[in-house]
mmCIF file of C-alpha atoms and ligand atoms in Angstrom:
data_model
loop_
_atom_site.group_PDB
_atom_site.id
_atom_site.type_symbol
_atom_site.label_atom_id
_atom_site.label_comp_id
_atom_site.label_asym_id
_atom_site.label_seq_id
_atom_site.Cartn_x
_atom_site.Cartn_y
_atom_site.Cartn_z
ATOM 1 C CA UNK A 4 55.039 31.832 57.357
ATOM 2 C CA UNK A 5 53.646 35.010 55.835
ATOM 3 C CA UNK A 6 52.010 35.903 59.108
ATOM 4 C CA UNK A 7 55.337 35.456 60.840
ATOM 5 C CA UNK A 8 57.059 37.776 58.353
ATOM 6 C CA UNK A 9 54.346 40.390 58.836
ATOM 7 C CA UNK A 10 54.679 40.116 62.602
ATOM 8 C CA UNK A 11 58.431 40.422 62.492
ATOM 9 C CA UNK A 12 58.353 43.437 60.194
ATOM 10 C CA UNK A 13 55.742 45.054 62.420
ATOM 11 C CA UNK A 14 58.077 44.540 65.366
ATOM 12 C CA UNK A 15 61.009 45.987 63.463
ATOM 13 C CA UNK A 16 58.887 48.974 62.463
ATOM 14 C CA UNK A 17 57.839 49.566 66.070
ATOM 15 C CA UNK A 18 61.346 49.376 67.426
ATOM 16 C CA UNK A 19 62.700 51.575 64.605
ATOM 17 C CA UNK A 20 60.009 54.057 65.511
ATOM 18 C CA UNK A 21 60.941 54.227 69.178
ATOM 19 C CA UNK A 22 64.608 54.524 68.291
ATOM 20 C CA UNK A 23 63.955 57.361 65.845
ATOM 21 C CA UNK A 24 61.990 59.184 68.464
ATOM 22 C CA UNK A 25 65.273 59.833 70.238
ATOM 23 C CA UNK A 26 64.362 58.055 73.454
ATOM 24 C CA UNK A 27 66.792 55.207 73.223
ATOM 25 C CA UNK A 28 66.190 54.060 76.780
ATOM 26 C CA UNK A 29 62.437 53.398 76.461
ATOM 27 C CA UNK A 30 62.823 49.614 76.579
ATOM 28 C CA UNK A 31 65.489 49.702 79.276
ATOM 29 C CA UNK A 32 63.316 51.931 81.436
ATOM 30 C CA UNK A 33 60.395 49.523 81.040
ATOM 31 C CA UNK A 34 62.651 46.629 82.023
ATOM 32 C CA UNK A 35 63.936 48.487 85.060
ATOM 33 C CA UNK A 36 60.485 49.403 86.306
ATOM 34 C CA UNK A 37 59.283 45.825 85.818
ATOM 35 C CA UNK A 38 62.241 44.573 87.872
ATOM 36 C CA UNK A 39 61.526 47.027 90.700
ATOM 37 C CA UNK A 40 57.879 45.943 90.708
ATOM 38 C CA UNK A 41 58.792 42.265 90.729
ATOM 39 C CA UNK A 42 61.285 42.581 93.609
ATOM 40 C CA UNK A 43 59.043 44.790 95.725
ATOM 41 C CA UNK A 44 56.133 42.390 95.199
ATOM 42 C CA UNK A 45 58.290 39.423 96.155
ATOM 43 C CA UNK A 46 59.332 40.996 99.455
ATOM 44 C CA UNK A 47 56.068 42.735 100.249
ATOM 45 C CA UNK A 48 55.015 39.798 102.400
ATOM 46 C CA UNK A 49 57.198 36.666 102.171
ATOM 47 C CA UNK A 50 54.935 34.705 104.522
ATOM 48 C CA UNK A 51 52.092 35.228 102.091
ATOM 49 C CA UNK A 52 54.162 34.899 98.916
ATOM 50 C CA UNK A 53 55.524 31.474 99.853
ATOM 51 C CA UNK A 54 55.881 30.298 96.262
ATOM 52 C CA UNK A 55 58.815 32.702 95.823
ATOM 53 C CA UNK A 56 60.654 31.040 98.710
ATOM 54 C CA UNK A 57 60.214 27.303 98.125
ATOM 55 C CA UNK A 58 63.160 26.197 100.293
ATOM 56 C CA UNK A 59 62.383 28.329 103.325
ATOM 57 C CA UNK A 60 60.548 27.024 106.366
ATOM 58 C CA UNK A 61 57.501 28.797 107.775
ATOM 59 C CA UNK A 62 59.626 29.885 110.693
ATOM 60 C CA UNK A 63 62.283 31.348 108.415
ATOM 61 C CA UNK A 64 59.688 33.298 106.468
ATOM 62 C CA UNK A 65 58.299 34.643 109.671
ATOM 63 C CA UNK A 66 61.447 35.409 111.635
ATOM 64 C CA UNK A 67 64.303 35.830 109.198
ATOM 65 C CA UNK A 68 63.082 37.272 105.924
ATOM 66 C CA UNK A 69 61.993 40.875 106.253
ATOM 67 C CA UNK A 70 58.734 42.234 104.912
ATOM 68 C CA UNK A 71 58.168 45.317 102.810
ATOM 69 C CA UNK A 72 61.717 45.651 101.462
ATOM 70 C CA UNK A 73 61.909 48.461 98.914
ATOM 71 C CA UNK A 74 64.120 48.914 95.860
ATOM 72 C CA UNK A 75 66.302 51.485 97.632
ATOM 73 C CA UNK A 76 67.106 48.965 100.394
ATOM 74 C CA UNK A 77 68.279 46.384 97.912
ATOM 75 C CA UNK A 78 71.646 48.054 97.406
ATOM 76 C CA UNK A 79 72.499 46.008 100.504
ATOM 77 C CA UNK A 80 71.953 42.783 98.555
ATOM 78 C CA UNK A 81 70.654 39.873 100.586
ATOM 79 C CA UNK A 82 71.311 41.828 103.810
ATOM 80 C CA UNK A 83 68.293 43.924 102.839
ATOM 81 C CA UNK A 84 65.982 41.037 103.709
ATOM 82 C CA UNK A 85 68.020 38.413 105.589
ATOM 83 C CA UNK A 86 67.839 39.748 109.147
ATOM 84 C CA UNK A 87 70.432 37.312 110.554
ATOM 85 C CA UNK A 88 72.944 38.059 107.794
ATOM 86 C CA UNK A 89 72.246 41.748 108.395
ATOM 87 C CA UNK A 90 73.241 41.527 112.060
ATOM 88 C CA UNK A 91 76.589 39.980 111.143
ATOM 89 C CA UNK A 92 77.034 42.580 108.417
ATOM 90 C CA UNK A 93 76.352 45.443 110.820
ATOM 91 C CA UNK A 94 78.818 43.967 113.340
ATOM 92 C CA UNK A 95 81.619 43.774 110.772
ATOM 93 C CA UNK A 96 80.836 47.267 109.529
ATOM 94 C CA UNK A 97 81.563 48.715 112.944
ATOM 95 C CA UNK A 98 85.217 48.442 111.986
ATOM 96 C CA UNK A 99 85.067 48.228 108.210
ATOM 97 C CA UNK A 100 87.991 46.268 106.755
ATOM 98 C CA UNK A 101 88.033 48.475 103.643
ATOM 99 C CA UNK A 102 88.816 51.809 105.297
ATOM 100 C CA UNK A 103 92.551 51.714 104.641
ATOM 101 C CA UNK A 104 91.847 50.886 101.010
ATOM 102 C CA UNK A 105 89.890 54.140 100.603
ATOM 103 C CA UNK A 106 92.844 56.135 101.964
ATOM 104 C CA UNK A 107 95.282 54.240 99.764
ATOM 105 C CA UNK A 108 93.006 54.919 96.794
ATOM 106 C CA UNK A 109 93.125 58.623 97.564
ATOM 107 C CA UNK A 110 96.925 58.497 97.616
ATOM 108 C CA UNK A 111 96.950 56.698 94.253
ATOM 109 C CA UNK A 112 94.638 59.372 92.838
ATOM 110 C CA UNK A 113 97.073 62.139 93.705
ATOM 111 C CA UNK A 114 100.314 60.253 93.025
ATOM 112 C CA UNK A 115 102.438 61.471 90.132
ATOM 113 C CA UNK A 116 103.012 59.272 87.092
ATOM 114 C CA UNK A 117 106.544 59.152 85.644
ATOM 115 C CA UNK A 118 105.506 62.013 83.311
ATOM 116 C CA UNK A 119 104.581 64.204 86.289
ATOM 117 C CA UNK A 120 100.836 64.074 85.679
ATOM 118 C CA UNK A 121 98.211 62.382 87.861
ATOM 119 C CA UNK A 122 94.812 60.709 87.524
ATOM 120 C CA UNK A 123 93.296 64.191 87.873
ATOM 121 C CA UNK A 124 94.045 64.753 84.188
ATOM 122 C CA UNK A 125 91.621 61.976 83.249
ATOM 123 C CA UNK A 126 89.231 62.225 86.199
ATOM 124 C CA UNK A 127 88.915 65.833 87.321
ATOM 125 C CA UNK A 128 85.955 64.788 89.496
ATOM 126 C CA UNK A 129 86.048 61.919 91.965
ATOM 127 C CA UNK A 130 82.333 61.328 92.669
ATOM 128 C CA UNK A 131 81.891 59.451 89.418
ATOM 129 C CA UNK A 132 81.140 55.846 90.387
ATOM 130 C CA UNK A 133 77.496 56.092 89.296
ATOM 131 C CA UNK A 134 78.348 57.361 85.816
ATOM 132 C CA UNK A 135 80.047 54.155 84.675
ATOM 133 C CA UNK A 136 79.818 52.132 82.528
ATOM 134 C CA UNK A 137 78.855 54.498 79.728
ATOM 135 C CA UNK A 138 78.527 53.912 76.019
ATOM 136 C CA UNK A 139 81.197 55.739 74.035
ATOM 137 C CA UNK A 140 79.464 56.792 70.836
ATOM 138 C CA UNK A 141 82.755 57.508 69.053
ATOM 139 C CA UNK A 142 84.475 54.240 69.917
ATOM 140 C CA UNK A 143 81.128 52.442 69.664
ATOM 141 C CA UNK A 144 81.726 50.427 72.802
ATOM 142 C CA UNK A 145 80.865 50.234 76.481
ATOM 143 C CA UNK A 146 83.521 51.792 78.704
ATOM 144 C CA UNK A 147 83.714 50.592 82.296
ATOM 145 C CA UNK A 148 85.419 52.490 85.102
ATOM 146 C CA UNK A 149 88.173 49.865 85.219
ATOM 147 C CA UNK A 150 88.779 50.345 81.524
ATOM 148 C CA UNK A 151 88.810 54.142 81.837
ATOM 149 C CA UNK A 152 91.385 53.872 84.650
ATOM 150 C CA UNK A 153 93.600 51.581 82.592
ATOM 151 C CA UNK A 154 93.219 53.805 79.520
ATOM 152 C CA UNK A 155 94.393 56.717 81.650
ATOM 153 C CA UNK A 156 97.433 54.790 82.829
ATOM 154 C CA UNK A 157 98.384 53.786 79.278
ATOM 155 C CA UNK A 158 97.823 57.316 77.922
ATOM 156 C CA UNK A 159 100.326 58.501 80.514
ATOM 157 C CA UNK A 160 102.938 55.895 79.681
ATOM 158 C CA UNK A 161 102.181 53.666 82.676
ATOM 159 C CA UNK A 162 101.430 49.940 82.802
ATOM 160 C CA UNK A 163 97.845 48.704 83.069
ATOM 161 C CA UNK A 164 96.611 47.407 86.409
ATOM 162 C CA UNK A 165 94.997 44.061 87.199
ATOM 163 C CA UNK A 166 91.272 44.736 86.812
ATOM 164 C CA UNK A 167 90.199 42.463 89.650
ATOM 165 C CA UNK A 168 92.035 43.635 92.770
ATOM 166 C CA UNK A 169 94.973 45.601 94.198
ATOM 167 C CA UNK A 170 95.418 49.203 93.071
ATOM 168 C CA UNK A 171 92.387 49.044 90.773
ATOM 169 C CA UNK A 172 90.088 48.070 93.640
ATOM 170 C CA UNK A 173 91.645 50.736 95.886
ATOM 171 C CA UNK A 174 91.213 53.600 93.441
ATOM 172 C CA UNK A 175 87.658 52.466 92.736
ATOM 173 C CA UNK A 176 87.011 52.282 96.479
ATOM 174 C CA UNK A 177 88.052 55.930 96.728
ATOM 175 C CA UNK A 178 85.785 56.955 93.821
ATOM 176 C CA UNK A 179 82.908 54.971 95.269
ATOM 177 C CA UNK A 180 83.366 56.480 98.720
ATOM 178 C CA UNK A 181 83.513 59.995 97.279
ATOM 179 C CA UNK A 182 80.332 59.314 95.306
ATOM 180 C CA UNK A 183 78.534 57.982 98.359
ATOM 181 C CA UNK A 184 79.598 60.986 100.449
ATOM 182 C CA UNK A 185 78.289 63.308 97.716
ATOM 183 C CA UNK A 186 74.934 61.464 97.681
ATOM 184 C CA UNK A 187 75.425 60.332 94.098
ATOM 185 C CA UNK A 188 73.150 57.814 92.436
ATOM 186 C CA UNK A 189 73.583 55.296 89.668
ATOM 187 C CA UNK A 190 72.965 57.341 86.513
ATOM 188 C CA UNK A 191 73.503 55.212 83.410
ATOM 189 C CA UNK A 192 72.567 56.727 80.064
ATOM 190 C CA UNK A 193 71.466 55.077 76.846
ATOM 191 C CA UNK A 194 71.656 57.830 74.267
ATOM 192 C CA UNK A 195 72.097 56.210 70.858
ATOM 193 C CA UNK A 196 70.902 53.276 68.826
ATOM 194 C CA UNK A 197 74.237 51.513 69.336
ATOM 195 C CA UNK A 198 74.056 52.071 73.090
ATOM 196 C CA UNK A 199 70.552 50.553 73.126
ATOM 197 C CA UNK A 200 71.938 47.578 71.205
ATOM 198 C CA UNK A 201 74.781 47.110 73.713
ATOM 199 C CA UNK A 202 72.182 47.164 76.506
ATOM 200 C CA UNK A 203 70.085 44.538 74.692
ATOM 201 C CA UNK A 204 73.171 42.342 74.196
ATOM 202 C CA UNK A 205 73.938 42.557 77.896
ATOM 203 C CA UNK A 206 70.358 41.754 78.837
ATOM 204 C CA UNK A 207 70.294 38.753 76.530
ATOM 205 C CA UNK A 208 73.546 37.450 77.989
ATOM 206 C CA UNK A 209 72.179 37.890 81.519
ATOM 207 C CA UNK A 210 69.109 35.814 80.762
ATOM 208 C CA UNK A 211 70.853 33.133 78.665
ATOM 209 C CA UNK A 212 71.291 29.707 80.229
ATOM 210 C CA UNK A 213 74.903 28.621 80.027
ATOM 211 C CA UNK A 214 77.412 25.960 80.950
ATOM 212 C CA UNK A 215 76.609 22.335 81.614
ATOM 213 C CA UNK A 216 74.441 23.453 84.544
ATOM 214 C CA UNK A 217 72.164 25.409 82.206
ATOM 215 C CA UNK A 218 71.972 28.345 84.591
ATOM 216 C CA UNK A 219 71.572 31.995 83.711
ATOM 217 C CA UNK A 220 72.505 34.917 85.932
ATOM 218 C CA UNK A 221 68.778 35.590 86.181
ATOM 219 C CA UNK A 222 68.049 32.062 87.449
ATOM 220 C CA UNK A 223 69.797 33.019 90.665
ATOM 221 C CA UNK A 224 69.556 36.827 90.802
ATOM 222 C CA UNK A 225 66.024 37.456 89.482
ATOM 223 C CA UNK A 226 63.821 34.391 89.904
ATOM 224 C CA UNK A 227 66.206 32.999 92.555
ATOM 225 C CA UNK A 228 66.460 36.119 94.730
ATOM 226 C CA UNK A 229 65.406 35.199 98.239
ATOM 227 C CA UNK A 230 66.128 31.505 97.745
ATOM 228 C CA UNK A 231 68.891 29.904 99.675
ATOM 229 C CA UNK A 232 71.954 28.152 98.225
ATOM 230 C CA UNK A 233 73.253 26.228 101.223
ATOM 231 C CA UNK A 234 73.595 28.959 103.868
ATOM 232 C CA UNK A 235 73.573 31.946 101.517
ATOM 233 C CA UNK A 236 70.531 33.828 100.361
ATOM 234 C CA UNK A 237 70.735 35.065 96.822
ATOM 235 C CA UNK A 238 70.814 38.773 96.211
ATOM 236 C CA UNK A 239 68.828 40.674 93.588
ATOM 237 C CA UNK A 240 70.089 42.012 90.279
ATOM 238 C CA UNK A 241 68.496 45.259 91.417
ATOM 239 C CA UNK A 242 71.233 47.024 93.401
ATOM 240 C CA UNK A 243 74.059 44.716 92.318
ATOM 241 C CA UNK A 244 76.358 47.425 91.022
ATOM 242 C CA UNK A 245 75.867 50.087 93.686
ATOM 243 C CA UNK A 246 78.459 49.052 96.258
ATOM 244 C CA UNK A 247 81.581 47.789 94.514
ATOM 245 C CA UNK A 248 84.415 47.208 95.106
ATOM 246 C CA UNK A 249 83.671 44.872 97.999
ATOM 247 C CA UNK A 250 85.804 43.371 100.718
ATOM 248 C CA UNK A 251 84.817 39.729 100.616
ATOM 249 C CA UNK A 252 85.550 37.640 103.650
ATOM 250 C CA UNK A 253 86.162 34.704 101.307
ATOM 251 C CA UNK A 254 88.793 36.672 99.337
ATOM 252 C CA UNK A 255 90.272 38.313 102.418
ATOM 253 C CA UNK A 256 90.694 41.481 100.379
ATOM 254 C CA UNK A 257 88.969 43.985 98.159
ATOM 255 C CA UNK A 258 87.754 43.035 94.689
ATOM 256 C CA UNK A 259 86.038 44.717 91.769
ATOM 257 C CA UNK A 260 82.704 43.981 90.156
ATOM 258 C CA UNK A 261 84.604 42.312 87.298
ATOM 259 C CA UNK A 262 86.125 39.864 89.757
ATOM 260 C CA UNK A 263 82.713 38.942 91.120
ATOM 261 C CA UNK A 264 81.256 38.582 87.653
ATOM 262 C CA UNK A 265 83.999 36.193 86.575
ATOM 263 C CA UNK A 266 83.479 34.121 89.725
ATOM 264 C CA UNK A 267 79.734 33.794 89.200
ATOM 265 C CA UNK A 268 80.192 33.081 85.502
ATOM 266 C CA UNK A 269 82.567 30.263 86.455
ATOM 267 C CA UNK A 270 80.059 28.885 88.953
ATOM 268 C CA UNK A 271 77.636 28.540 86.061
ATOM 269 C CA UNK A 272 79.941 25.795 84.804
ATOM 270 C CA UNK A 273 81.502 27.907 82.094
ATOM 271 C CA UNK A 274 85.012 28.946 81.217
ATOM 272 C CA UNK A 275 84.448 32.531 82.411
ATOM 273 C CA UNK A 276 84.480 35.517 80.098
ATOM 274 C CA UNK A 277 87.215 37.991 80.961
ATOM 275 C CA UNK A 278 86.034 41.097 82.825
ATOM 276 C CA UNK A 279 87.470 43.272 80.052
ATOM 277 C CA UNK A 280 85.652 41.444 77.228
ATOM 278 C CA UNK A 281 82.853 42.959 75.170
ATOM 279 C CA UNK A 282 80.545 40.321 76.683
ATOM 280 C CA UNK A 283 81.330 41.286 80.275
ATOM 281 C CA UNK A 284 81.184 45.015 79.588
ATOM 282 C CA UNK A 285 77.757 44.727 77.994
ATOM 283 C CA UNK A 286 76.499 42.593 80.890
ATOM 284 C CA UNK A 287 77.773 45.264 83.298
ATOM 285 C CA UNK A 288 76.102 48.005 81.269
ATOM 286 C CA UNK A 289 72.772 46.174 81.517
ATOM 287 C CA UNK A 290 73.228 45.407 85.215
ATOM 288 C CA UNK A 291 74.143 48.986 86.036
ATOM 289 C CA UNK A 292 71.170 50.382 84.157
ATOM 290 C CA UNK A 293 68.924 48.166 86.264
ATOM 291 C CA UNK A 294 70.248 49.958 89.382
ATOM 292 C CA UNK A 295 69.587 53.433 87.991
ATOM 293 C CA UNK A 296 68.396 55.849 90.641
ATOM 294 C CA UNK A 297 69.762 53.852 93.588
ATOM 295 C CA UNK A 298 72.333 55.534 95.812
ATOM 296 C CA UNK A 299 76.013 54.635 95.516
ATOM 297 C CA UNK A 300 76.864 52.620 98.597
ATOM 298 C CA UNK A 301 80.429 51.455 98.262
ATOM 299 C CA UNK A 302 82.843 50.170 99.121
ATOM 300 C CA UNK A 303 81.158 47.492 101.180
ATOM 301 C CA UNK A 304 81.603 44.036 102.667
ATOM 302 C CA UNK A 305 80.175 40.716 101.584
ATOM 303 C CA UNK A 306 80.630 37.146 102.708
HETATM 304 C C1 HEC B 425 73.821 29.189 90.953
HETATM 305 C C2 HEC B 425 73.372 30.525 91.257
HETATM 306 C C3 HEC B 425 74.132 31.709 90.671
HETATM 307 C C4 HEC B 425 74.274 32.051 89.344
HETATM 308 C C5 HEC B 425 73.835 31.280 88.118
HETATM 309 C C6 HEC B 425 74.943 33.343 89.331
HETATM 310 N N1 HEC B 425 75.195 33.760 90.608
HETATM 311 FE FE1 HEC B 425 75.898 35.555 91.165
HETATM 312 N N2 HEC B 425 75.872 34.962 93.133
HETATM 313 C C7 HEC B 425 75.396 33.754 93.590
HETATM 314 C C8 HEC B 425 75.572 33.676 95.043
HETATM 315 C C9 HEC B 425 75.161 32.487 95.947
HETATM 316 C C10 HEC B 425 76.171 34.892 95.428
HETATM 317 C C11 HEC B 425 76.548 35.312 96.853
HETATM 318 C C12 HEC B 425 75.329 35.715 97.612
HETATM 319 C C13 HEC B 425 74.644 36.877 96.970
HETATM 320 O O1 HEC B 425 75.034 38.031 97.212
HETATM 321 O O2 HEC B 425 73.752 36.655 96.141
HETATM 322 C C14 HEC B 425 76.326 35.691 94.208
HETATM 323 C C15 HEC B 425 76.807 36.986 94.169
HETATM 324 C C16 HEC B 425 76.839 37.794 93.031
HETATM 325 C C17 HEC B 425 77.189 39.196 93.023
HETATM 326 C C18 HEC B 425 77.584 40.015 94.238
HETATM 327 C C19 HEC B 425 76.379 40.594 94.912
HETATM 328 C C20 HEC B 425 76.709 41.596 95.971
HETATM 329 O O3 HEC B 425 75.775 42.210 96.516
HETATM 330 O O4 HEC B 425 77.865 41.845 96.270
HETATM 331 C C21 HEC B 425 77.102 39.633 91.734
HETATM 332 C C22 HEC B 425 77.363 41.027 91.220
HETATM 333 C C23 HEC B 425 76.700 38.497 90.924
HETATM 334 N N3 HEC B 425 76.537 37.404 91.750
HETATM 335 C C24 HEC B 425 76.526 38.532 89.551
HETATM 336 C C25 HEC B 425 76.221 37.404 88.773
HETATM 337 C C26 HEC B 425 76.213 37.413 87.330
HETATM 338 C C27 HEC B 425 76.500 38.597 86.453
HETATM 339 C C28 HEC B 425 75.889 36.138 86.937
HETATM 340 C C29 HEC B 425 75.839 35.582 85.528
HETATM 341 C C30 HEC B 425 77.071 35.675 84.771
HETATM 342 C C31 HEC B 425 75.665 35.367 88.150
HETATM 343 N N4 HEC B 425 75.886 36.166 89.241
HETATM 344 C C32 HEC B 425 75.270 34.044 88.178
HETATM 345 C C33 HEC B 425 74.799 32.774 92.846
HETATM 346 C C34 HEC B 425 74.717 32.771 91.444
#
């Protein structure tokens, strides 16, 4: 018992120390680098690393799953390593079904509210997709891009938008496109003790088994990356936030990251957390940090 107390207080002392040092992202940065290492090792040579791909045949490992995939490629999700899926993806992208949405998003950006102002008041720059979510040290909460857009609408006397699709997805598609054109990268900051705590909460949620299926997000998107669920290969956590909103063939329209998160949370056999909840925002903060340094690549298409 005593030993346990000593150990715990030593741990507390160490973490207090790192936090006082002013580098609040030390742990997050370690986590991110470990994830990059894990994913790059997994895909360095799938034929050799068979244990990572227990449901794939020899032939599949040889012909379908690509070798030597790097972190930067993983913004493309499973299309980074599934060469058959990639061919279909490239075919669809010859006439991307999200192009009109980008234009409509641009119109929404410049359109006057009833008070005569526009989104420019809140978002003077448009290449901002990689800067969200951020931790607001005054409000002491994670702020997602969807939330910032809705806050802007409300501050200007307008009604909030649905955070999953429609106008929200269109405006985000425009921001994402602008960010991609400008060569912007995911650049999430953790600059206070509270921000580090929000990150830790998100990480814990991501790795917690839930629902009657006892699955965690990580079961499928960390350990499970590269495995097949029926015909679909599972994509990595690394790169998950770089390309939203996406036009999903299953949806037949464009949807936000929040929409995808709710869907996957539901598939875990749980009554899904709302995309605007503290839980979801902290999960998104963690997920986005994991993609730090990767190029913005949205909007995009997914099956
Ligand atoms: C039973 C496995 C499973 C679990 C558990 C799961 N997902 Fe998924 N998820 C999938 C599958 C399958 C897809 C579609 C193929 C792909 O891109 O991985 C997907 C897709 C996604 C995508 C879109 C990826 C892209 O590139 O567009 C995101 C984001 C995502 N999941 C997040 C989550 C989060 C967050 C959780 C936990 C709340 C979670 N998933 C739990 C199986 C799972």
